[in-house]
PDB file of C-alpha atoms and ligand atoms in Angstrom:
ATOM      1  CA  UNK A   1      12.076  27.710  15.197  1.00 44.00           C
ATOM      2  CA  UNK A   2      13.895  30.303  17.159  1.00 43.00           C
ATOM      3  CA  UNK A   3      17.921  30.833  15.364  1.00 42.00           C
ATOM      4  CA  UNK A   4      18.767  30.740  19.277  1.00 42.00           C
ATOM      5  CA  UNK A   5      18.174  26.909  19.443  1.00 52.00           C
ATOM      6  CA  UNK A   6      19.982  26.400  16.171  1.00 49.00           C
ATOM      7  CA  UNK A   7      22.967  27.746  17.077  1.00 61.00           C
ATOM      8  CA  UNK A   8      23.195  26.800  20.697  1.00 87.00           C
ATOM      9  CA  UNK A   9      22.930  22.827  19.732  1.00 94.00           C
ATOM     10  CA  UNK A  10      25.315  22.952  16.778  1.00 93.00           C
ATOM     11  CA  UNK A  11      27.591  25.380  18.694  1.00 93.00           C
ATOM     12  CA  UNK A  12      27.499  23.185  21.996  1.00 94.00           C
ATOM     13  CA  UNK A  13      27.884  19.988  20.037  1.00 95.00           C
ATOM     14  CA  UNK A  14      30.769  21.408  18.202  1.00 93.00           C
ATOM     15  CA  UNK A  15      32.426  22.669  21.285  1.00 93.00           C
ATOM     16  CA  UNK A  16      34.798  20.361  23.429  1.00 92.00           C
ATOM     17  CA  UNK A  17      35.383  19.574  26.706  1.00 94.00           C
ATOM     18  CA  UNK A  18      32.489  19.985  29.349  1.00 95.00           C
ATOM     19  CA  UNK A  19      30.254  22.047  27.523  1.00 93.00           C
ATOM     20  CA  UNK A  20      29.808  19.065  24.302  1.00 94.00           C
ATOM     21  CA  UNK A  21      29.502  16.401  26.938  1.00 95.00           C
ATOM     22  CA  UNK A  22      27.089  18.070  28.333  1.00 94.00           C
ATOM     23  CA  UNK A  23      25.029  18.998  24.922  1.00 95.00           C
ATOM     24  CA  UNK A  24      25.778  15.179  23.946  1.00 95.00           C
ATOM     25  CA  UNK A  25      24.604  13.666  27.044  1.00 95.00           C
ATOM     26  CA  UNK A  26      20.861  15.981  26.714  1.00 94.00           C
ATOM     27  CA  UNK A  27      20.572  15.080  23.067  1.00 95.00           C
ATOM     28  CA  UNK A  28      21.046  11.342  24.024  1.00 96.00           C
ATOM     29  CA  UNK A  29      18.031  11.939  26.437  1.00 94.00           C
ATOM     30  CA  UNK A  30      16.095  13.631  23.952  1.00 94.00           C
ATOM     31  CA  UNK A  31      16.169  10.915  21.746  1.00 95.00           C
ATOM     32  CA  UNK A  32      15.659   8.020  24.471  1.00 94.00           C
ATOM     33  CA  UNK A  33      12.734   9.665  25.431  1.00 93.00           C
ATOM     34  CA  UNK A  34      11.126  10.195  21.823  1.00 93.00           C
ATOM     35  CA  UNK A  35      12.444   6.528  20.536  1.00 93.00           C
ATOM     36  CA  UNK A  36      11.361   4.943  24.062  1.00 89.00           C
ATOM     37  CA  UNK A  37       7.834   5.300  22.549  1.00 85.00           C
ATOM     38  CA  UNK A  38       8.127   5.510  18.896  1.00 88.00           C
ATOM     39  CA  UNK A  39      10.333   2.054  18.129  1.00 87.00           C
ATOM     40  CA  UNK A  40       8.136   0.656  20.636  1.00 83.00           C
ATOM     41  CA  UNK A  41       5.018  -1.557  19.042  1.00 74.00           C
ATOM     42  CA  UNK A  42       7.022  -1.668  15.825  1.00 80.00           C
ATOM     43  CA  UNK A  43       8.439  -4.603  14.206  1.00 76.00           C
ATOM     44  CA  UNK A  44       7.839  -6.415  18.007  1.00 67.00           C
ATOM     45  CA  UNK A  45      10.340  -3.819  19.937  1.00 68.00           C
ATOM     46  CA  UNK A  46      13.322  -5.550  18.161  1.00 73.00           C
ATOM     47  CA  UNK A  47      15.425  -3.200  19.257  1.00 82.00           C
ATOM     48  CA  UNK A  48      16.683  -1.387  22.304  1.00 82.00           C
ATOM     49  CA  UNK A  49      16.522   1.938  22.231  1.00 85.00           C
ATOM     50  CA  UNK A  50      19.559   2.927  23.645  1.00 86.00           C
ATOM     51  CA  UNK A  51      21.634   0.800  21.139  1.00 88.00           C
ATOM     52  CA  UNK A  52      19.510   2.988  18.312  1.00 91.00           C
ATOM     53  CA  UNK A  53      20.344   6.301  20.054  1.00 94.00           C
ATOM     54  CA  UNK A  54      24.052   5.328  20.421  1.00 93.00           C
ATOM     55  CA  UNK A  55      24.439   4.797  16.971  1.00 92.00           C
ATOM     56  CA  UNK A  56      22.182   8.041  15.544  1.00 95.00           C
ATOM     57  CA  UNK A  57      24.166   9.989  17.731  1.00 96.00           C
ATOM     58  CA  UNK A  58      27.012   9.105  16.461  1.00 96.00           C
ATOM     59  CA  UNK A  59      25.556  10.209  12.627  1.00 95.00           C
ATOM     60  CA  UNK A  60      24.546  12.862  13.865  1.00 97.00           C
ATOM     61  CA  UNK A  61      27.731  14.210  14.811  1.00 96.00           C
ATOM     62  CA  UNK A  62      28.889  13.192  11.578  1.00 96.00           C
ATOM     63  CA  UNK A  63      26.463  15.338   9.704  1.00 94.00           C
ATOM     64  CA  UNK A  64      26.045  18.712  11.989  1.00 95.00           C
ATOM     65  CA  UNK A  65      26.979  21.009   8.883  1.00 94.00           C
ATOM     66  CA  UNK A  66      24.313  19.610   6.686  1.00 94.00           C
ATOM     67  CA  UNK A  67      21.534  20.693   9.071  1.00 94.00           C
ATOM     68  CA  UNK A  68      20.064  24.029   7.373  1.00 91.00           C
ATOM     69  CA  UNK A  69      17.520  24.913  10.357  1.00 91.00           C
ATOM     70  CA  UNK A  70      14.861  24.468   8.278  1.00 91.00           C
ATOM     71  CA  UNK A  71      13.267  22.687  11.787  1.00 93.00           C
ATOM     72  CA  UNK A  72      14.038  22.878  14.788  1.00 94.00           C
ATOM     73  CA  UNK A  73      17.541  20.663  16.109  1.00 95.00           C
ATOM     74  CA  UNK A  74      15.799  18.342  17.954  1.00 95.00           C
ATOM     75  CA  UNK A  75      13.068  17.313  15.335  1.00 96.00           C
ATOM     76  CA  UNK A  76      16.048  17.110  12.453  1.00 96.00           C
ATOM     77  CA  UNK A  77      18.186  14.980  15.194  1.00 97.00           C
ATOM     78  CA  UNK A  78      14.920  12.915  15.555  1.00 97.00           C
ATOM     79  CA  UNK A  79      14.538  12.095  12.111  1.00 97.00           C
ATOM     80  CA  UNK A  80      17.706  10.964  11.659  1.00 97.00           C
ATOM     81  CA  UNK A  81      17.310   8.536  14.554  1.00 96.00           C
ATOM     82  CA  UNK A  82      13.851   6.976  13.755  1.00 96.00           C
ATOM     83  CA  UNK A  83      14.880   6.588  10.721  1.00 95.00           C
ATOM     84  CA  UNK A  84      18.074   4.584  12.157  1.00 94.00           C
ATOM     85  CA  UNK A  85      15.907   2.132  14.466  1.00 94.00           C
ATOM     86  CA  UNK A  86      13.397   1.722  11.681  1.00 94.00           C
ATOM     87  CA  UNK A  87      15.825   0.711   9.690  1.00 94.00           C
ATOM     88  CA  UNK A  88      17.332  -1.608  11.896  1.00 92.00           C
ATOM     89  CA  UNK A  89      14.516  -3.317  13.413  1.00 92.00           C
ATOM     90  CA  UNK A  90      13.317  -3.331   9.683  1.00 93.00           C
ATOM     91  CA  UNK A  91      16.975  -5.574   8.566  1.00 93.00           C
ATOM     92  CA  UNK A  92      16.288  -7.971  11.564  1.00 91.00           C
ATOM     93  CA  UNK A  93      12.475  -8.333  10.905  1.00 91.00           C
ATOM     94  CA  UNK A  94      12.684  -9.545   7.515  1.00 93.00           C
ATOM     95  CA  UNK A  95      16.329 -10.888   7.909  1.00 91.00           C
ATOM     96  CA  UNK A  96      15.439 -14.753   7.550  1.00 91.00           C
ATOM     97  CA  UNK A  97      12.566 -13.469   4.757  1.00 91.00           C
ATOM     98  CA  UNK A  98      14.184 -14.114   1.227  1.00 90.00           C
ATOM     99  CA  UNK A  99      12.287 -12.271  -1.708  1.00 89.00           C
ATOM    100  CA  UNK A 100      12.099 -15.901  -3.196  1.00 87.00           C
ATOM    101  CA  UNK A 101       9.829 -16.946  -0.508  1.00 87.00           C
ATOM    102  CA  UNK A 102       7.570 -14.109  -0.981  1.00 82.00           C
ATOM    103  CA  UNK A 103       7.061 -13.747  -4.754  1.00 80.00           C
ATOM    104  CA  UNK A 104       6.828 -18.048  -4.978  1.00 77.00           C
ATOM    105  CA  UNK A 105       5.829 -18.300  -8.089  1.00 71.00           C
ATOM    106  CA  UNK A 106       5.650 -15.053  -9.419  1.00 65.00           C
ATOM    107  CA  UNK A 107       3.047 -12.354  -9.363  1.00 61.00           C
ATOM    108  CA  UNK A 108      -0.499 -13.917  -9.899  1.00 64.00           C
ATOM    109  CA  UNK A 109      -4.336 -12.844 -10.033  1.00 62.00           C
ATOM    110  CA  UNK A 110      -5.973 -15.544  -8.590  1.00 57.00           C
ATOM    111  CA  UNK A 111      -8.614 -16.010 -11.079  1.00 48.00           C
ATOM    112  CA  UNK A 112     -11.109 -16.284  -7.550  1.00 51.00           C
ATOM    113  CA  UNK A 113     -10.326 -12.962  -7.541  1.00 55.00           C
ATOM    114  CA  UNK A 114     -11.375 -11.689 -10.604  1.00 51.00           C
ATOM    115  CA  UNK A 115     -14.757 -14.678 -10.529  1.00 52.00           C
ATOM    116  CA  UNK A 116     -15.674 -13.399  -7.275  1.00 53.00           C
ATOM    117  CA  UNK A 117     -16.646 -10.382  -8.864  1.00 52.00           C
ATOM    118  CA  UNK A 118     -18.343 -11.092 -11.709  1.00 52.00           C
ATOM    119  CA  UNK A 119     -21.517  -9.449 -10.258  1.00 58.00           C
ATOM    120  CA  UNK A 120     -19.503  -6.278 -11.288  1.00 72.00           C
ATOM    121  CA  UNK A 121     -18.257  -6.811 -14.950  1.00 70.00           C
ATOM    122  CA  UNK A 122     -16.433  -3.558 -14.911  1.00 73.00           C
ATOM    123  CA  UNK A 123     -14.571  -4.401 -11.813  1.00 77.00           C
ATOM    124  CA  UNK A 124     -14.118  -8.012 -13.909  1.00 79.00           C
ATOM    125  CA  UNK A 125     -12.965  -6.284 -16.583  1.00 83.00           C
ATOM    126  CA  UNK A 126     -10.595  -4.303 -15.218  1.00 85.00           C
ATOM    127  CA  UNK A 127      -8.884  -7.344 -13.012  1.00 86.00           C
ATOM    128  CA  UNK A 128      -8.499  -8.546 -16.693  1.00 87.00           C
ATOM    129  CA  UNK A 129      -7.231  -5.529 -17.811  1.00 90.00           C
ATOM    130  CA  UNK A 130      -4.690  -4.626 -15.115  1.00 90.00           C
ATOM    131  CA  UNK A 131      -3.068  -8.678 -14.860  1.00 88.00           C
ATOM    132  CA  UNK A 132      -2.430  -8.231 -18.823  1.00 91.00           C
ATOM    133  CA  UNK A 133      -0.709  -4.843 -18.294  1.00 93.00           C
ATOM    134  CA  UNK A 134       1.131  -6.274 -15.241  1.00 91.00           C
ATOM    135  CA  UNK A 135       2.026  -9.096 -17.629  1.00 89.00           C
ATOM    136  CA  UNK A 136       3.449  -7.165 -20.735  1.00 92.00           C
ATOM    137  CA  UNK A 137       4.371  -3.806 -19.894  1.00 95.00           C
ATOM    138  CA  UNK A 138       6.444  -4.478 -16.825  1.00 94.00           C
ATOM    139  CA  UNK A 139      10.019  -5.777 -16.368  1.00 94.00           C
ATOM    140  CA  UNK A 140      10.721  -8.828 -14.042  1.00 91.00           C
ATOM    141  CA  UNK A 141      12.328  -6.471 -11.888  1.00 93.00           C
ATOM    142  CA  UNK A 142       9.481  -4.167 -11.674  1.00 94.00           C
ATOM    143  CA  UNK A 143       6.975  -7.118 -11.304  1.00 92.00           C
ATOM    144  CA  UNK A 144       9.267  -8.537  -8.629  1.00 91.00           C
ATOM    145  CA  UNK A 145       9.490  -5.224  -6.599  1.00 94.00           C
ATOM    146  CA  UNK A 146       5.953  -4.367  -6.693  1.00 94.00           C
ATOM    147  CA  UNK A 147       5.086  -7.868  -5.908  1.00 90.00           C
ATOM    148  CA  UNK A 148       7.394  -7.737  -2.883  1.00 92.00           C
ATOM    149  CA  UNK A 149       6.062  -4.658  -1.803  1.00 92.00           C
ATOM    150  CA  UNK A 150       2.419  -5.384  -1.810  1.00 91.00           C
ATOM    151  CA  UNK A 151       3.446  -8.330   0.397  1.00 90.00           C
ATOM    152  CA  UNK A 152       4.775  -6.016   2.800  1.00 90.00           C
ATOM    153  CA  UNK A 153       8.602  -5.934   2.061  1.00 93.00           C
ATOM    154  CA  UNK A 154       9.977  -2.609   2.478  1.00 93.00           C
ATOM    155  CA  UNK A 155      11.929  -0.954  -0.615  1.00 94.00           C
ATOM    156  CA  UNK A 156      14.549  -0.268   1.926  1.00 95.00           C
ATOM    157  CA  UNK A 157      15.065  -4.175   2.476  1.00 96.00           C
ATOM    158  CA  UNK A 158      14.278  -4.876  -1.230  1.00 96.00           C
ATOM    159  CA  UNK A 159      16.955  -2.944  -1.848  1.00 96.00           C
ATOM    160  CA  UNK A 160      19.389  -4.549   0.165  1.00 95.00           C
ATOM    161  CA  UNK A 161      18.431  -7.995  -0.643  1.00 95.00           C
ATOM    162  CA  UNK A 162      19.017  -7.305  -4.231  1.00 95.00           C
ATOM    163  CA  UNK A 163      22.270  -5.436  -3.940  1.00 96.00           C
ATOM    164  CA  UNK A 164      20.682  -1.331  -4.943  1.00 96.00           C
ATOM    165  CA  UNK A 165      19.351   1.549  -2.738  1.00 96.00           C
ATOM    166  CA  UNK A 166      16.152   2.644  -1.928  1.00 95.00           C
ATOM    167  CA  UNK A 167      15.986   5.686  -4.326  1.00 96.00           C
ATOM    168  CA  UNK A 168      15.930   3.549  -6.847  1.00 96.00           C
ATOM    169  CA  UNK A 169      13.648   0.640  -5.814  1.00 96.00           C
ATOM    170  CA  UNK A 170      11.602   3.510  -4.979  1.00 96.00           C
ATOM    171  CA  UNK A 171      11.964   5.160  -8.479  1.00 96.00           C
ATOM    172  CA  UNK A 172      11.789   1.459 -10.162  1.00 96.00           C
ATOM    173  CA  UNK A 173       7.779   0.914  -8.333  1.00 96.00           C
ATOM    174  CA  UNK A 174       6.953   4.446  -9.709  1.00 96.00           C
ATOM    175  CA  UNK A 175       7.632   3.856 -13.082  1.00 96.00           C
ATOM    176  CA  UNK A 176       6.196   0.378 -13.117  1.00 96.00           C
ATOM    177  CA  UNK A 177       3.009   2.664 -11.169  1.00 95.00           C
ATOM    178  CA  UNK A 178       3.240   5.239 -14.612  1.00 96.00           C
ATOM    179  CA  UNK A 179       3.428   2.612 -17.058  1.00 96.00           C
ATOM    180  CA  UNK A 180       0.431   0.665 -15.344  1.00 95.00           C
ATOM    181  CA  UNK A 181      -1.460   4.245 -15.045  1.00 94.00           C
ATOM    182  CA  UNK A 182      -0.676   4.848 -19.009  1.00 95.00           C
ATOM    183  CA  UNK A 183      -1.880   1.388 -20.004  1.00 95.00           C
ATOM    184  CA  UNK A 184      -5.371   2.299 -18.440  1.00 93.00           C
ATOM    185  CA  UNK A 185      -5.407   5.468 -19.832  1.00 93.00           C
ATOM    186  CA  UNK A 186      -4.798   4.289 -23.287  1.00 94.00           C
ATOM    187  CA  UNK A 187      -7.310   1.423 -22.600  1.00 92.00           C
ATOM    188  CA  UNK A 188     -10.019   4.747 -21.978  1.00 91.00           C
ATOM    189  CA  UNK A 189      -9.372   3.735 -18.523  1.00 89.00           C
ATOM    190  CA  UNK A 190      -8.974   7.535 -15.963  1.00 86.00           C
ATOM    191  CA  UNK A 191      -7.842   7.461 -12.734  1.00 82.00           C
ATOM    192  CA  UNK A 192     -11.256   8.511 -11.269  1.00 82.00           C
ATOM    193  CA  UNK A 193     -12.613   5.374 -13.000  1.00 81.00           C
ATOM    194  CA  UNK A 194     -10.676   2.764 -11.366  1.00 82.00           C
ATOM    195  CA  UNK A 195     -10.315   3.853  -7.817  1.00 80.00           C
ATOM    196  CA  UNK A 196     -14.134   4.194  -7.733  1.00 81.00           C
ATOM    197  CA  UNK A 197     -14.414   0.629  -9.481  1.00 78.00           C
ATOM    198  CA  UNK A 198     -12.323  -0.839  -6.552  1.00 74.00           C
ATOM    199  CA  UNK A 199     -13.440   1.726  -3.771  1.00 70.00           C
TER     200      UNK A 199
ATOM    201  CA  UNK B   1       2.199 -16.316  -4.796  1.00 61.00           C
ATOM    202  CA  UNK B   2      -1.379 -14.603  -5.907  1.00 72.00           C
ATOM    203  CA  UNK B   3      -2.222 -11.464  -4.721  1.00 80.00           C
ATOM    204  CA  UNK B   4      -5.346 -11.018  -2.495  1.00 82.00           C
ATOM    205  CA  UNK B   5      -8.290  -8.890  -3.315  1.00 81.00           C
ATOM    206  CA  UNK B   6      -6.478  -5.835  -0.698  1.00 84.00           C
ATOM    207  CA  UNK B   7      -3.680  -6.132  -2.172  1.00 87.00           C
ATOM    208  CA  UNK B   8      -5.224  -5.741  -5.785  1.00 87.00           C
ATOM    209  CA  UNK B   9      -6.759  -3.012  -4.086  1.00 87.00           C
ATOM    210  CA  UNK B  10      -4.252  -1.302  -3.039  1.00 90.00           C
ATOM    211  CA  UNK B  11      -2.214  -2.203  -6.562  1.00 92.00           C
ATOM    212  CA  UNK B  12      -5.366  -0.108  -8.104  1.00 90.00           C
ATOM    213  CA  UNK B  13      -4.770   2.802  -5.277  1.00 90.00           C
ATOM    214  CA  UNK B  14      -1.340   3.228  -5.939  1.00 92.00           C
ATOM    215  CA  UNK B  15      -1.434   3.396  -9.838  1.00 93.00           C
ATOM    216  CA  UNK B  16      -4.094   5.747  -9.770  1.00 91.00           C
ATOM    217  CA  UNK B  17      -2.334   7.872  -7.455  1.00 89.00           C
ATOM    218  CA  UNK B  18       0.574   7.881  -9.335  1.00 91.00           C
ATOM    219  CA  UNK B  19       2.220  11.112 -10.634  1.00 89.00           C
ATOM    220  CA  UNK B  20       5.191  11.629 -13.051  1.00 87.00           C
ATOM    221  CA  UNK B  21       7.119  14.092 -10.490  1.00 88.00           C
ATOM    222  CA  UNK B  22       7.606  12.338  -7.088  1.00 91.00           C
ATOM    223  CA  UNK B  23       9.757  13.096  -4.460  1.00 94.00           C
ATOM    224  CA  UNK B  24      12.362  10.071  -4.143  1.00 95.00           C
ATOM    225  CA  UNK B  25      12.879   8.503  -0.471  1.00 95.00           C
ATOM    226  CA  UNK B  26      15.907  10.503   0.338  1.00 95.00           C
ATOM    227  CA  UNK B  27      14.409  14.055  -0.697  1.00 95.00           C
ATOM    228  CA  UNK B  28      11.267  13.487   1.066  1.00 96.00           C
ATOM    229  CA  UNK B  29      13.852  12.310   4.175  1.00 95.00           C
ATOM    230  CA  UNK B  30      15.638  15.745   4.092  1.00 94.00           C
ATOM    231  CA  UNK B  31      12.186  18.188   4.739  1.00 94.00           C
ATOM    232  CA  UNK B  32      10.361  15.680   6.609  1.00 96.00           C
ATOM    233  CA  UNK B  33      11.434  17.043  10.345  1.00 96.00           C
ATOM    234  CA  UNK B  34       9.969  20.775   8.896  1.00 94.00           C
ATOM    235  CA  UNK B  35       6.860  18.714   7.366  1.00 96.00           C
ATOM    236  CA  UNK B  36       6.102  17.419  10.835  1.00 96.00           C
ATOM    237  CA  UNK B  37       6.437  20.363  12.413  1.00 94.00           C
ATOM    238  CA  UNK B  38       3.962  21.602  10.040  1.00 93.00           C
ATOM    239  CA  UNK B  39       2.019  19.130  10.703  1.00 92.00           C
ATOM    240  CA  UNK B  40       1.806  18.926  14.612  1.00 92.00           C
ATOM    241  CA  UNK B  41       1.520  22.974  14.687  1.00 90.00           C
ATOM    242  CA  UNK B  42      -1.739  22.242  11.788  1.00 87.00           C
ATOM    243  CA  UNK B  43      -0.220  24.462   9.760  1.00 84.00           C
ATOM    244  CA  UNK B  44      -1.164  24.999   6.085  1.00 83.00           C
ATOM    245  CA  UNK B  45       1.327  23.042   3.510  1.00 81.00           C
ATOM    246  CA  UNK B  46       3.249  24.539   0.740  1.00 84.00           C
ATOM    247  CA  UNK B  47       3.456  23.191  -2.293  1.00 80.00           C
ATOM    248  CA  UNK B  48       6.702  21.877  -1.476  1.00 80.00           C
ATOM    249  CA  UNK B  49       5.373  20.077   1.137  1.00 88.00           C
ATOM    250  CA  UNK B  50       2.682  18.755  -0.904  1.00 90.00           C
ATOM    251  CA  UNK B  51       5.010  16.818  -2.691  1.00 93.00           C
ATOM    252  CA  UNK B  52       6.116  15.613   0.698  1.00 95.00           C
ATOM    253  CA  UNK B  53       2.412  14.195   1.154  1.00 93.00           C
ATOM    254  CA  UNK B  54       2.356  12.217  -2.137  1.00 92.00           C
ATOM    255  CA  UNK B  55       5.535  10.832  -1.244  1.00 94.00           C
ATOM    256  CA  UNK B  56       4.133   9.459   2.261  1.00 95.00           C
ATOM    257  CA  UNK B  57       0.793   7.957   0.239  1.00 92.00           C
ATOM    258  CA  UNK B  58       3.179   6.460  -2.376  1.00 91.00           C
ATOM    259  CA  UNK B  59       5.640   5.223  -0.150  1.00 94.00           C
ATOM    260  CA  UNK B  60       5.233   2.784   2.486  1.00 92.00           C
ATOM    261  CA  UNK B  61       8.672   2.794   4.116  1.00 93.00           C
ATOM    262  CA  UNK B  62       8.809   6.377   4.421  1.00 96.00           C
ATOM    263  CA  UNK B  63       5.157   6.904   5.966  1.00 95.00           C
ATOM    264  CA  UNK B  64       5.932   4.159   8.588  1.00 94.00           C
ATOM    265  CA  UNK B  65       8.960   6.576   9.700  1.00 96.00           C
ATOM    266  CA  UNK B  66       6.903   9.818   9.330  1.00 97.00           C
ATOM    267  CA  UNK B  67       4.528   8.201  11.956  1.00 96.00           C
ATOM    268  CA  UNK B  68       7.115   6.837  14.279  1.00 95.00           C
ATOM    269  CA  UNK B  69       8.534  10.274  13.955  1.00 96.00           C
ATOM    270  CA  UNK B  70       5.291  12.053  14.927  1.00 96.00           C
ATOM    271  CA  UNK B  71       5.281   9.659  18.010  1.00 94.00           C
ATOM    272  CA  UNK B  72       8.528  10.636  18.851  1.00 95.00           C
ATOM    273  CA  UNK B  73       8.083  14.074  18.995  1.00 95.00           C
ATOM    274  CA  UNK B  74       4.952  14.008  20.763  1.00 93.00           C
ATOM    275  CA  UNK B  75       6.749  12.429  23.595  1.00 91.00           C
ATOM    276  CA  UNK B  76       9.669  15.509  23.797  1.00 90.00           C
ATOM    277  CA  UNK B  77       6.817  18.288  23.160  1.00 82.00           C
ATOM    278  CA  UNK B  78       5.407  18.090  26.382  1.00 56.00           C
TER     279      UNK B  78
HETATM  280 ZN1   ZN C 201      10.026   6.836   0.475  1.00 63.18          ZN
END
């Protein structure tokens, strides 16, 4: 990215009077036009993407001294604003979704699933393997998150349904993820092994 | 509610894939506009950036935003 672009956003945008209007007003069509076609086709266009750029530009304001340059303005600007809309059409998706109705019962392995391949015992056996790991190495929580995830709940709205962030739903599925991966490994279980069992 | 034979699938992907030093959410978010750029331009990653790519394989939320990003800045390239 050229340092030219850098500092003429930030600068304009930090100005006052005509000149920021004027650097406010392009930005806002910047994002319109990328948002326009990214939100749309997600999460069935539920939101408008002016009400998305309204409110990114207004972070974006908020947060000019934390961009570094490490990309150009209007790709950092963009992130910040698909990341906004996703969000939001995310929240309003899955608003009426509680986790409750998702997990029902709790995380199961249909035990059709594991039958239906008992052509392949390995496969079989590892079904059996992985449901007992799942069953004593993992907290509720982690069971509950990575059950909510492979149902297609975000960790973003996870997270907000159960009162944390999304660092650490994030960081709660990985090490439920390590602890499964270690309990295969100490089974004689590698990596290789079971994504070519299940490939 | 029982898990389907994809999602078991996928349950096997992601544990296999796992590593002990991934990015969280929020430091993948802060190099993700210079990853895309990378990544539009077909540049070679870093290994900083590979981290980046785990991340987006490991993390659903995050990969749905890297491609609505890429959309995005298709449409202000031109
Ligand atoms: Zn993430």
């Amino acid at each position: 990215m050229s340092l030219f672009e850098k500092d003429d956003w930030v600068e304009r945008l930090n100005s006052t009077g005509e000149v920021k209007e004027r650097a406010i007003s392009e930005l806002r069509e910047v994002l319109m036009s990328g948002l326009s076609k990214s939100l749309r086709n997600r999460y069935a266009n539920r939101v408008q993407a002016d009400d998305v750029v309204q409110d990114a530009l207004i972070r974006i304001l908020g947060k000019l001294d934390t961009f570094e340059g490490r990309s150009k303005f209007t790709t950092w600007a963009m992130t910040i604003a698909v990341r906004s809309g996703m969000s939001e059409m995310r929240r309003r998706h899955f608003k009426d979704i509680s986790i409750e109705s998702l997990l029902g019962d709790g995380m199961r392995f249909e035990p059709a699933a594991v039958e239906a391949s008992n052509d392949d015992l390995e496969k079989s056996d590892l079904l059996v393997k992985l449901r007992e790991l799942v069953e004593t190495t993992l907290t509720d929580k982690q069971r509950d998150a990575v059950h909510a995830l492979l149902h297609g709940m975000p960790v973003e709205i996870f997270a907000e349904k159960t009162g944390s962030n999304r660092n650490a739903v994030y960081k709660l599925v990985h090490d439920a993820r390590v602890k499964l991966r270690h309990g295969f490994e100490q089974a004689g279980y590698k990596a290789e092994d079971i994504t070519a069992v299940f490939a | 509610m029982a898990l389907s034979k994809e999602q078991i699938q996928t349950l096997v992907g992601l544990i296999a894939t796992s590593q002990t030093d991934e990015l969280s959410c929020d430091e993948c978010f802060g190099q993700i506009g210079e990853y895309a750029e990378k990544a539009l331009d077909g540049r070679e990653l870093s290994e900083g950036m590979q981290l980046i790519q785990r991340h987006l394989e490991q993390c659903p939320c995050c990969s749905e935003e890297y491609k609505a990003l890429l959309d995005a800045l298709h449409e202000i390239e031109v």
